[in-house]
mmCIF file of C-alpha atoms and ligand atoms in Angstrom:
data_model
loop_
_atom_site.group_PDB
_atom_site.id
_atom_site.type_symbol
_atom_site.label_atom_id
_atom_site.label_comp_id
_atom_site.label_asym_id
_atom_site.label_seq_id
_atom_site.Cartn_x
_atom_site.Cartn_y
_atom_site.Cartn_z
ATOM 1 C CA UNK A 1 -23.048 -15.125 -63.554
ATOM 2 C CA UNK A 2 -21.562 -13.532 -66.638
ATOM 3 C CA UNK A 3 -19.190 -15.272 -69.034
ATOM 4 C CA UNK A 4 -16.043 -13.504 -67.784
ATOM 5 C CA UNK A 5 -16.737 -14.428 -64.194
ATOM 6 C CA UNK A 6 -17.529 -18.005 -65.167
ATOM 7 C CA UNK A 7 -14.193 -18.208 -66.964
ATOM 8 C CA UNK A 8 -12.232 -16.697 -64.060
ATOM 9 C CA UNK A 9 -13.849 -19.150 -61.642
ATOM 10 C CA UNK A 10 -13.039 -22.141 -63.812
ATOM 11 C CA UNK A 11 -9.495 -20.880 -64.446
ATOM 12 C CA UNK A 12 -9.018 -21.210 -60.686
ATOM 13 C CA UNK A 13 -10.949 -24.471 -60.300
ATOM 14 C CA UNK A 14 -9.681 -26.522 -63.201
ATOM 15 C CA UNK A 15 -5.969 -26.800 -62.316
ATOM 16 C CA UNK A 16 -6.614 -27.103 -58.560
ATOM 17 C CA UNK A 17 -6.204 -30.616 -57.148
ATOM 18 C CA UNK A 18 -6.258 -29.890 -53.413
ATOM 19 C CA UNK A 19 -8.940 -27.429 -52.415
ATOM 20 C CA UNK A 20 -9.810 -25.974 -49.005
ATOM 21 C CA UNK A 21 -13.460 -24.969 -48.651
ATOM 22 C CA UNK A 22 -14.100 -22.653 -45.737
ATOM 23 C CA UNK A 23 -17.161 -20.990 -44.296
ATOM 24 C CA UNK A 24 -17.696 -18.386 -41.610
ATOM 25 C CA UNK A 25 -17.206 -18.629 -37.848
ATOM 26 C CA UNK A 26 -20.377 -19.155 -35.808
ATOM 27 C CA UNK A 27 -21.872 -20.885 -38.855
ATOM 28 C CA UNK A 28 -25.534 -20.643 -39.790
ATOM 29 C CA UNK A 29 -27.591 -22.872 -42.074
ATOM 30 C CA UNK A 30 -26.363 -21.219 -45.270
ATOM 31 C CA UNK A 31 -22.724 -21.417 -44.154
ATOM 32 C CA UNK A 32 -22.965 -25.160 -43.521
ATOM 33 C CA UNK A 33 -25.308 -25.775 -46.457
ATOM 34 C CA UNK A 34 -23.136 -24.034 -49.050
ATOM 35 C CA UNK A 35 -19.950 -25.608 -47.636
ATOM 36 C CA UNK A 36 -21.342 -29.149 -47.760
ATOM 37 C CA UNK A 37 -23.228 -28.575 -51.002
ATOM 38 C CA UNK A 38 -20.155 -27.384 -52.870
ATOM 39 C CA UNK A 39 -18.193 -30.171 -51.197
ATOM 40 C CA UNK A 40 -20.514 -32.815 -52.654
ATOM 41 C CA UNK A 41 -20.436 -31.204 -56.088
ATOM 42 C CA UNK A 42 -16.641 -30.933 -56.271
ATOM 43 C CA UNK A 43 -16.177 -34.428 -54.904
ATOM 44 C CA UNK A 44 -18.104 -35.726 -57.919
ATOM 45 C CA UNK A 45 -15.623 -33.713 -60.014
ATOM 46 C CA UNK A 46 -12.769 -35.695 -58.463
ATOM 47 C CA UNK A 47 -11.197 -32.951 -56.361
ATOM 48 C CA UNK A 48 -9.332 -33.645 -53.121
ATOM 49 C CA UNK A 49 -11.172 -31.555 -50.563
ATOM 50 C CA UNK A 50 -10.964 -30.272 -47.020
ATOM 51 C CA UNK A 51 -14.141 -28.735 -45.618
ATOM 52 C CA UNK A 52 -13.419 -26.395 -42.724
ATOM 53 C CA UNK A 53 -15.167 -24.162 -40.231
ATOM 54 C CA UNK A 54 -13.536 -22.805 -37.105
ATOM 55 C CA UNK A 55 -16.622 -23.386 -34.955
ATOM 56 C CA UNK A 56 -18.543 -26.608 -34.516
ATOM 57 C CA UNK A 57 -21.600 -27.407 -36.626
ATOM 58 C CA UNK A 58 -24.784 -26.338 -34.769
ATOM 59 C CA UNK A 59 -26.995 -29.266 -33.731
ATOM 60 C CA UNK A 60 -29.721 -28.337 -36.218
ATOM 61 C CA UNK A 61 -27.385 -29.135 -39.131
ATOM 62 C CA UNK A 62 -25.421 -32.185 -37.969
ATOM 63 C CA UNK A 63 -27.921 -34.448 -39.768
ATOM 64 C CA UNK A 64 -26.926 -33.012 -43.156
ATOM 65 C CA UNK A 65 -24.945 -35.507 -45.249
ATOM 66 C CA UNK A 66 -21.201 -34.985 -44.858
ATOM 67 C CA UNK A 67 -21.375 -32.758 -41.781
ATOM 68 C CA UNK A 68 -19.135 -35.129 -39.792
ATOM 69 C CA UNK A 69 -16.347 -34.478 -42.319
ATOM 70 C CA UNK A 70 -16.101 -30.778 -41.479
ATOM 71 C CA UNK A 71 -12.843 -30.019 -39.655
ATOM 72 C CA UNK A 72 -11.814 -26.940 -37.680
ATOM 73 C CA UNK A 73 -8.458 -26.423 -39.455
ATOM 74 C CA UNK A 74 -6.912 -27.217 -42.807
ATOM 75 C CA UNK A 75 -3.856 -29.479 -43.062
ATOM 76 C CA UNK A 76 -0.867 -28.967 -45.342
ATOM 77 C CA UNK A 77 -1.024 -26.791 -48.405
ATOM 78 C CA UNK A 78 -3.757 -26.125 -50.934
ATOM 79 C CA UNK A 79 -3.907 -25.117 -54.588
ATOM 80 C CA UNK A 80 -7.063 -23.115 -53.961
ATOM 81 C CA UNK A 81 -9.151 -21.779 -51.091
ATOM 82 C CA UNK A 82 -12.862 -21.193 -51.608
ATOM 83 C CA UNK A 83 -14.639 -19.041 -49.027
ATOM 84 C CA UNK A 84 -18.398 -19.391 -48.766
ATOM 85 C CA UNK A 85 -20.846 -16.938 -47.187
ATOM 86 C CA UNK A 86 -17.967 -14.859 -45.723
ATOM 87 C CA UNK A 87 -18.422 -11.114 -46.053
ATOM 88 C CA UNK A 88 -14.810 -10.360 -45.128
ATOM 89 C CA UNK A 89 -11.515 -12.178 -44.596
ATOM 90 C CA UNK A 90 -11.892 -12.268 -40.811
ATOM 91 C CA UNK A 91 -15.095 -14.288 -41.047
ATOM 92 C CA UNK A 92 -12.940 -17.293 -41.999
ATOM 93 C CA UNK A 93 -11.374 -17.102 -38.530
ATOM 94 C CA UNK A 94 -8.102 -18.954 -37.988
ATOM 95 C CA UNK A 95 -8.799 -21.517 -40.727
ATOM 96 C CA UNK A 96 -6.976 -19.335 -43.222
ATOM 97 C CA UNK A 97 -3.888 -18.351 -41.237
ATOM 98 C CA UNK A 98 -0.692 -16.652 -42.453
ATOM 99 C CA UNK A 99 0.590 -19.975 -43.778
ATOM 100 C CA UNK A 100 -2.308 -20.192 -46.227
ATOM 101 C CA UNK A 101 -2.688 -16.490 -46.907
ATOM 102 C CA UNK A 102 -0.723 -16.737 -50.186
ATOM 103 C CA UNK A 103 -2.965 -19.325 -51.863
ATOM 104 C CA UNK A 104 -5.424 -18.166 -54.542
ATOM 105 C CA UNK A 105 -8.839 -17.503 -53.042
ATOM 106 C CA UNK A 106 -12.243 -17.719 -54.666
ATOM 107 C CA UNK A 107 -14.750 -15.639 -52.697
ATOM 108 C CA UNK A 108 -18.367 -16.787 -53.176
ATOM 109 C CA UNK A 109 -20.829 -14.711 -51.177
ATOM 110 C CA UNK A 110 -24.141 -12.848 -51.251
ATOM 111 C CA UNK A 111 -23.551 -10.122 -48.653
ATOM 112 C CA UNK A 112 -23.929 -6.564 -49.910
ATOM 113 C CA UNK A 113 -21.176 -5.674 -47.419
ATOM 114 C CA UNK A 114 -18.607 -8.077 -48.970
ATOM 115 C CA UNK A 115 -15.129 -6.514 -48.998
ATOM 116 C CA UNK A 116 -13.998 -8.449 -52.123
ATOM 117 C CA UNK A 117 -10.972 -9.957 -50.415
ATOM 118 C CA UNK A 118 -10.454 -12.835 -52.869
ATOM 119 C CA UNK A 119 -8.345 -13.405 -55.982
ATOM 120 C CA UNK A 120 -11.667 -13.807 -57.767
ATOM 121 C CA UNK A 121 -14.764 -12.368 -56.139
ATOM 122 C CA UNK A 122 -18.210 -13.621 -57.027
ATOM 123 C CA UNK A 123 -20.579 -11.534 -54.936
ATOM 124 C CA UNK A 124 -24.281 -11.650 -55.699
ATOM 125 C CA UNK A 125 -26.319 -9.540 -53.255
ATOM 126 C CA UNK A 126 -29.555 -10.490 -55.015
ATOM 127 C CA UNK A 127 -29.066 -14.177 -54.234
ATOM 128 C CA UNK A 128 -31.065 -15.114 -51.141
ATOM 129 C CA UNK A 129 -28.287 -17.441 -49.992
ATOM 130 C CA UNK A 130 -24.752 -18.417 -50.914
ATOM 131 C CA UNK A 131 -26.233 -21.883 -51.433
ATOM 132 C CA UNK A 132 -28.315 -20.481 -54.301
ATOM 133 C CA UNK A 133 -25.083 -19.292 -55.944
ATOM 134 C CA UNK A 134 -23.506 -22.728 -55.530
ATOM 135 C CA UNK A 135 -26.493 -24.241 -57.349
ATOM 136 C CA UNK A 136 -26.070 -21.661 -60.106
ATOM 137 C CA UNK A 137 -22.400 -22.599 -60.443
ATOM 138 C CA UNK A 138 -23.296 -26.295 -60.622
ATOM 139 C CA UNK A 139 -25.860 -25.660 -63.347
ATOM 140 C CA UNK A 140 -23.571 -23.349 -65.315
ATOM 141 C CA UNK A 141 -20.783 -25.948 -65.086
ATOM 142 C CA UNK A 142 -22.952 -28.926 -65.956
ATOM 143 C CA UNK A 143 -22.144 -30.705 -62.668
ATOM 144 C CA UNK A 144 -24.675 -33.412 -61.778
ATOM 145 C CA UNK A 145 -26.816 -32.470 -58.790
ATOM 146 C CA UNK A 146 -26.980 -35.318 -56.297
ATOM 147 C CA UNK A 147 -29.602 -35.677 -53.579
ATOM 148 C CA UNK A 148 -26.956 -35.013 -50.916
ATOM 149 C CA UNK A 149 -25.793 -31.793 -52.568
ATOM 150 C CA UNK A 150 -29.378 -30.663 -53.122
ATOM 151 C CA UNK A 151 -30.332 -31.317 -49.489
ATOM 152 C CA UNK A 152 -27.432 -29.259 -48.141
ATOM 153 C CA UNK A 153 -28.075 -26.400 -50.573
ATOM 154 C CA UNK A 154 -31.796 -26.276 -49.825
ATOM 155 C CA UNK A 155 -30.892 -26.046 -46.146
ATOM 156 C CA UNK A 156 -29.077 -22.810 -46.976
ATOM 157 C CA UNK A 157 -32.009 -21.307 -48.866
ATOM 158 C CA UNK A 158 -34.522 -22.306 -46.184
ATOM 159 C CA UNK A 159 -32.512 -20.869 -43.307
ATOM 160 C CA UNK A 160 -31.387 -17.579 -44.868
ATOM 161 C CA UNK A 161 -34.966 -16.840 -45.970
ATOM 162 C CA UNK A 162 -36.600 -18.311 -42.839
ATOM 163 C CA UNK A 163 -38.598 -20.558 -45.122
ATOM 164 C CA UNK A 164 -39.094 -18.032 -47.911
ATOM 165 C CA UNK A 165 -40.558 -15.233 -45.836
ATOM 166 C CA UNK A 166 -37.886 -12.569 -46.326
ATOM 167 C CA UNK A 167 -38.459 -9.649 -48.675
ATOM 168 C CA UNK A 168 -35.636 -10.680 -51.027
ATOM 169 C CA UNK A 169 -37.334 -13.947 -52.047
ATOM 170 C CA UNK A 170 -38.024 -13.793 -55.782
ATOM 171 C CA UNK A 171 -38.903 -16.171 -58.586
ATOM 172 C CA UNK A 172 -35.231 -17.027 -59.140
ATOM 173 C CA UNK A 173 -35.027 -18.254 -55.546
ATOM 174 C CA UNK A 174 -38.204 -20.300 -55.941
ATOM 175 C CA UNK A 175 -36.904 -21.778 -59.202
ATOM 176 C CA UNK A 176 -33.786 -22.842 -57.333
ATOM 177 C CA UNK A 177 -35.996 -24.508 -54.712
ATOM 178 C CA UNK A 178 -37.821 -26.404 -57.424
ATOM 179 C CA UNK A 179 -34.520 -27.644 -58.879
ATOM 180 C CA UNK A 180 -33.330 -28.782 -55.466
ATOM 181 C CA UNK A 181 -36.603 -30.545 -54.620
ATOM 182 C CA UNK A 182 -36.593 -32.299 -57.974
ATOM 183 C CA UNK A 183 -33.116 -33.569 -57.099
ATOM 184 C CA UNK A 184 -34.563 -35.067 -53.908
ATOM 185 C CA UNK A 185 -34.069 -32.406 -51.216
ATOM 186 C CA UNK A 186 -36.701 -32.826 -48.470
ATOM 187 C CA UNK A 187 -38.168 -29.353 -47.899
ATOM 188 C CA UNK A 188 -40.437 -30.159 -44.956
ATOM 189 C CA UNK A 189 -37.738 -32.037 -43.060
ATOM 190 C CA UNK A 190 -35.220 -29.264 -43.596
ATOM 191 C CA UNK A 191 -37.672 -26.599 -42.412
ATOM 192 C CA UNK A 192 -38.670 -28.577 -39.345
ATOM 193 C CA UNK A 193 -35.143 -29.406 -38.264
ATOM 194 C CA UNK A 194 -33.677 -25.987 -39.002
ATOM 195 C CA UNK A 195 -36.478 -23.668 -37.952
ATOM 196 C CA UNK A 196 -39.010 -25.429 -35.706
ATOM 197 C CA UNK A 197 -37.107 -27.855 -33.510
ATOM 198 C CA UNK A 198 -35.383 -26.501 -30.433
ATOM 199 C CA UNK A 199 -34.400 -27.637 -26.972
ATOM 200 C CA UNK A 200 -36.561 -26.920 -23.947
ATOM 201 C CA UNK A 201 -33.536 -25.212 -22.394
ATOM 202 C CA UNK A 202 -33.272 -22.784 -25.300
ATOM 203 C CA UNK A 203 -36.955 -21.877 -24.985
ATOM 204 C CA UNK A 204 -36.461 -21.188 -21.282
ATOM 205 C CA UNK A 205 -33.418 -19.092 -22.136
ATOM 206 C CA UNK A 206 -35.467 -17.126 -24.674
ATOM 207 C CA UNK A 207 -38.105 -16.667 -21.952
ATOM 208 C CA UNK A 208 -35.547 -15.070 -19.701
ATOM 209 C CA UNK A 209 -34.243 -12.874 -22.508
ATOM 210 C CA UNK A 210 -37.804 -11.833 -23.374
ATOM 211 C CA UNK A 211 -38.406 -10.818 -19.755
ATOM 212 C CA UNK A 212 -35.453 -8.460 -20.086
ATOM 213 C CA UNK A 213 -36.751 -6.820 -23.279
ATOM 214 C CA UNK A 214 -36.376 -3.075 -23.550
ATOM 215 C CA UNK A 215 -38.119 -0.854 -26.069
ATOM 216 C CA UNK A 216 -36.606 2.562 -26.757
ATOM 217 C CA UNK A 217 -38.100 4.607 -29.592
ATOM 218 C CA UNK A 218 -38.575 1.699 -31.968
ATOM 219 C CA UNK A 219 -35.408 -0.143 -30.920
ATOM 220 C CA UNK A 220 -36.326 -3.404 -29.232
ATOM 221 C CA UNK A 221 -33.364 -5.065 -27.548
ATOM 222 C CA UNK A 222 -32.373 -7.717 -25.084
ATOM 223 C CA UNK A 223 -29.423 -9.826 -24.093
ATOM 224 C CA UNK A 224 -28.329 -13.382 -23.394
ATOM 225 C CA UNK A 225 -25.586 -13.388 -20.803
ATOM 226 C CA UNK A 226 -23.093 -16.128 -20.036
ATOM 227 C CA UNK A 227 -24.768 -16.606 -16.660
ATOM 228 C CA UNK A 228 -28.132 -17.162 -18.339
ATOM 229 C CA UNK A 229 -26.676 -19.719 -20.716
ATOM 230 C CA UNK A 230 -24.932 -21.489 -17.864
ATOM 231 C CA UNK A 231 -28.211 -21.747 -15.987
ATOM 232 C CA UNK A 232 -29.819 -23.568 -18.922
ATOM 233 C CA UNK A 233 -26.661 -25.354 -20.148
ATOM 234 C CA UNK A 234 -27.304 -23.724 -23.478
ATOM 235 C CA UNK A 235 -24.666 -23.256 -26.163
ATOM 236 C CA UNK A 236 -23.799 -20.204 -28.195
ATOM 237 C CA UNK A 237 -25.899 -20.631 -31.334
ATOM 238 C CA UNK A 238 -29.401 -19.739 -30.120
ATOM 239 C CA UNK A 239 -29.656 -15.981 -30.428
ATOM 240 C CA UNK A 240 -30.310 -15.375 -34.134
ATOM 241 C CA UNK A 241 -33.600 -17.273 -33.888
ATOM 242 C CA UNK A 242 -34.581 -14.976 -31.061
ATOM 243 C CA UNK A 243 -33.828 -11.848 -33.092
ATOM 244 C CA UNK A 244 -35.907 -13.181 -35.997
ATOM 245 C CA UNK A 245 -38.801 -13.822 -33.631
ATOM 246 C CA UNK A 246 -38.612 -10.383 -32.035
ATOM 247 C CA UNK A 247 -38.576 -8.440 -35.291
ATOM 248 C CA UNK A 248 -42.244 -9.410 -35.676
ATOM 249 C CA UNK A 249 -43.158 -7.222 -32.674
ATOM 250 C CA UNK A 250 -45.372 -4.370 -33.946
ATOM 251 C CA UNK A 251 -43.557 -1.684 -31.972
ATOM 252 C CA UNK A 252 -40.109 -2.666 -33.301
ATOM 253 C CA UNK A 253 -38.296 -0.912 -36.130
ATOM 254 C CA UNK A 254 -34.943 -2.408 -35.235
ATOM 255 C CA UNK A 255 -34.119 -5.378 -33.023
ATOM 256 C CA UNK A 256 -30.839 -6.019 -31.254
ATOM 257 C CA UNK A 257 -29.916 -9.192 -29.386
ATOM 258 C CA UNK A 258 -26.636 -9.139 -27.471
ATOM 259 C CA UNK A 259 -25.183 -12.584 -26.815
ATOM 260 C CA UNK A 260 -22.221 -12.890 -24.499
ATOM 261 C CA UNK A 261 -19.905 -15.661 -25.680
ATOM 262 C CA UNK A 262 -17.784 -17.979 -23.558
ATOM 263 C CA UNK A 263 -14.630 -16.003 -24.357
ATOM 264 C CA UNK A 264 -16.245 -12.798 -23.090
ATOM 265 C CA UNK A 265 -16.741 -11.203 -26.513
ATOM 266 C CA UNK A 266 -20.240 -10.171 -27.554
ATOM 267 C CA UNK A 267 -22.109 -11.378 -30.652
ATOM 268 C CA UNK A 268 -24.677 -8.875 -31.817
ATOM 269 C CA UNK A 269 -27.668 -9.832 -33.965
ATOM 270 C CA UNK A 270 -29.350 -6.894 -35.690
ATOM 271 C CA UNK A 271 -32.701 -6.942 -37.487
ATOM 272 C CA UNK A 272 -34.759 -4.250 -39.186
ATOM 273 C CA UNK A 273 -38.282 -4.127 -40.522
ATOM 274 C CA UNK A 274 -38.573 -3.205 -44.236
ATOM 275 C CA UNK A 275 -37.703 0.471 -44.986
ATOM 276 C CA UNK A 276 -35.040 0.460 -42.281
ATOM 277 C CA UNK A 277 -31.492 -0.827 -42.634
ATOM 278 C CA UNK A 278 -29.103 -2.402 -40.141
ATOM 279 C CA UNK A 279 -26.305 -3.414 -42.545
ATOM 280 C CA UNK A 280 -24.634 -0.003 -42.204
ATOM 281 C CA UNK A 281 -24.868 -0.143 -38.425
ATOM 282 C CA UNK A 282 -23.126 -3.527 -38.483
ATOM 283 C CA UNK A 283 -20.397 -2.326 -40.848
ATOM 284 C CA UNK A 284 -19.688 0.692 -38.645
ATOM 285 C CA UNK A 285 -19.155 -1.749 -35.783
ATOM 286 C CA UNK A 286 -16.793 -3.960 -37.800
ATOM 287 C CA UNK A 287 -19.400 -6.524 -38.883
ATOM 288 C CA UNK A 288 -21.636 -6.930 -41.909
ATOM 289 C CA UNK A 289 -24.751 -8.544 -43.280
ATOM 290 C CA UNK A 290 -27.867 -7.636 -45.227
ATOM 291 C CA UNK A 291 -30.141 -4.571 -44.985
ATOM 292 C CA UNK A 292 -32.687 -6.372 -42.793
ATOM 293 C CA UNK A 293 -30.397 -8.841 -40.981
ATOM 294 C CA UNK A 294 -26.858 -8.091 -39.952
ATOM 295 C CA UNK A 295 -24.445 -8.694 -37.137
ATOM 296 C CA UNK A 296 -21.085 -8.007 -35.578
ATOM 297 C CA UNK A 297 -18.800 -9.346 -32.886
ATOM 298 C CA UNK A 298 -17.367 -6.931 -30.350
ATOM 299 C CA UNK A 299 -14.198 -7.586 -28.348
ATOM 300 C CA UNK A 300 -15.459 -5.819 -25.248
ATOM 301 C CA UNK A 301 -17.681 -6.473 -22.263
ATOM 302 C CA UNK A 302 -21.449 -6.502 -22.444
ATOM 303 C CA UNK A 303 -22.171 -3.061 -20.908
ATOM 304 C CA UNK A 304 -19.702 -1.358 -23.254
ATOM 305 C CA UNK A 305 -20.952 -3.267 -26.289
ATOM 306 C CA UNK A 306 -24.534 -2.385 -25.410
ATOM 307 C CA UNK A 307 -23.746 1.299 -25.117
ATOM 308 C CA UNK A 308 -21.868 1.508 -28.408
ATOM 309 C CA UNK A 309 -24.326 -0.543 -30.459
ATOM 310 C CA UNK A 310 -27.383 1.255 -29.087
ATOM 311 C CA UNK A 311 -25.784 4.625 -29.843
ATOM 312 C CA UNK A 312 -25.112 3.586 -33.465
ATOM 313 C CA UNK A 313 -28.612 2.161 -33.847
ATOM 314 C CA UNK A 314 -30.273 5.299 -32.451
ATOM 315 C CA UNK A 315 -28.304 7.457 -34.830
ATOM 316 C CA UNK A 316 -29.056 5.235 -37.848
ATOM 317 C CA UNK A 317 -32.746 5.143 -36.979
ATOM 318 C CA UNK A 318 -32.878 8.930 -36.648
ATOM 319 C CA UNK A 319 -31.161 9.326 -40.039
ATOM 320 C CA UNK A 320 -33.407 6.779 -41.701
ATOM 321 C CA UNK A 321 -36.555 8.393 -40.314
ATOM 322 C CA UNK A 322 -35.441 11.857 -41.339
HETATM 323 P P1 AMP B 1 -27.270 -13.508 -37.323
HETATM 324 O O1 AMP B 1 -27.893 -12.428 -36.510
HETATM 325 O O2 AMP B 1 -26.117 -14.165 -36.639
HETATM 326 O O3 AMP B 1 -28.299 -14.471 -37.850
HETATM 327 O O4 AMP B 1 -26.632 -12.811 -38.601
HETATM 328 C C1 AMP B 1 -27.401 -12.059 -39.491
HETATM 329 C C2 AMP B 1 -26.566 -11.654 -40.685
HETATM 330 O O5 AMP B 1 -25.485 -10.835 -40.286
HETATM 331 C C3 AMP B 1 -25.942 -12.826 -41.430
HETATM 332 O O6 AMP B 1 -26.062 -12.553 -42.807
HETATM 333 C C4 AMP B 1 -24.504 -12.821 -41.033
HETATM 334 O O7 AMP B 1 -23.683 -13.256 -42.074
HETATM 335 C C5 AMP B 1 -24.229 -11.383 -40.673
HETATM 336 N N1 AMP B 1 -23.332 -11.352 -39.511
HETATM 337 C C6 AMP B 1 -23.611 -11.819 -38.282
HETATM 338 N N2 AMP B 1 -22.556 -11.657 -37.448
HETATM 339 C C7 AMP B 1 -21.579 -11.082 -38.176
HETATM 340 C C8 AMP B 1 -20.235 -10.663 -37.894
HETATM 341 N N3 AMP B 1 -19.693 -10.830 -36.678
HETATM 342 N N4 AMP B 1 -19.530 -10.105 -38.900
HETATM 343 C C9 AMP B 1 -20.075 -9.969 -40.124
HETATM 344 N N5 AMP B 1 -21.325 -10.319 -40.447
HETATM 345 C C10 AMP B 1 -22.080 -10.873 -39.502
HETATM 346 MN MN1 MN B 2 -24.231 -16.944 -42.982
HETATM 347 MN MN1 MN B 3 -25.920 -16.458 -46.254
#
């Protein structure tokens, strides 16, 4: 973070008494980790905070300290809104409605596809997680790092890197891990809870999705329908783990998992192996993400979504191979 940015961030933070922290819909481990982590840090600084996310906290993260305090909507007015891990304004969902749209907004994010929708935009595509940026802000600001804050932030680094296996993991990320562990964050427990533990029902659901796998010229894809989820009483947050698993298949260059949500829209998880790129595919479909892991949500039925996404992926793959 350069000096100018640091100053702009603190010019927003210092006078703000009531702050709304918001993370993205369908939250992942970095969304919840950076939200709670910054929450703990600012609480120590004496700010009055609301932590909000439109969708409920996935079961794998409800053990994180403070998770019960996350609400689905803000209340009243705020001096400042801070968005975390949101690559565009829409990712905040209804939390930031028209009523709040006028408040100053600090956008903290690591997506290369970030649309810079804030009053101040701190976008760091080289950070492995938004949680890493929150740690950097804490260190630059001289905020004390508590065990609770460190635990939440490490959860973000562990999940966005799938336990430090992604190609963007560098020494800066590992230095951040060291800092967080020294502050008391339990690495093994975080990894187990976030990445290893799952319900039997979700494994059966994955089994069904794996049976439906299709491979077309390097594009490996499958789907999780509402009917499948109903059969296993499974909720909506299981499909990104499946996409991560499938991208290890030797024959795959890109992976697509279509997940039909309860409201009939379709969540699409995209993955690429190194040298290919799915971020552009996601952006063309109204979503975003990183070169090797991206996603979008389509307001149309599954067959239509499948057709459109596969067409974009085929075209991108052809261009990238050419
Ligand atoms: P997922 O497949 O849900 O694990 O998401 C992979 C990456 O794509 C994450 O970095 C997300 O932030 C991003 N992403 C997923 N869904 C969307 C979406 N609907 N809009 C924008 N970005 C998304
Ligand atoms: Mn995220
Ligand atoms: Mn992230």
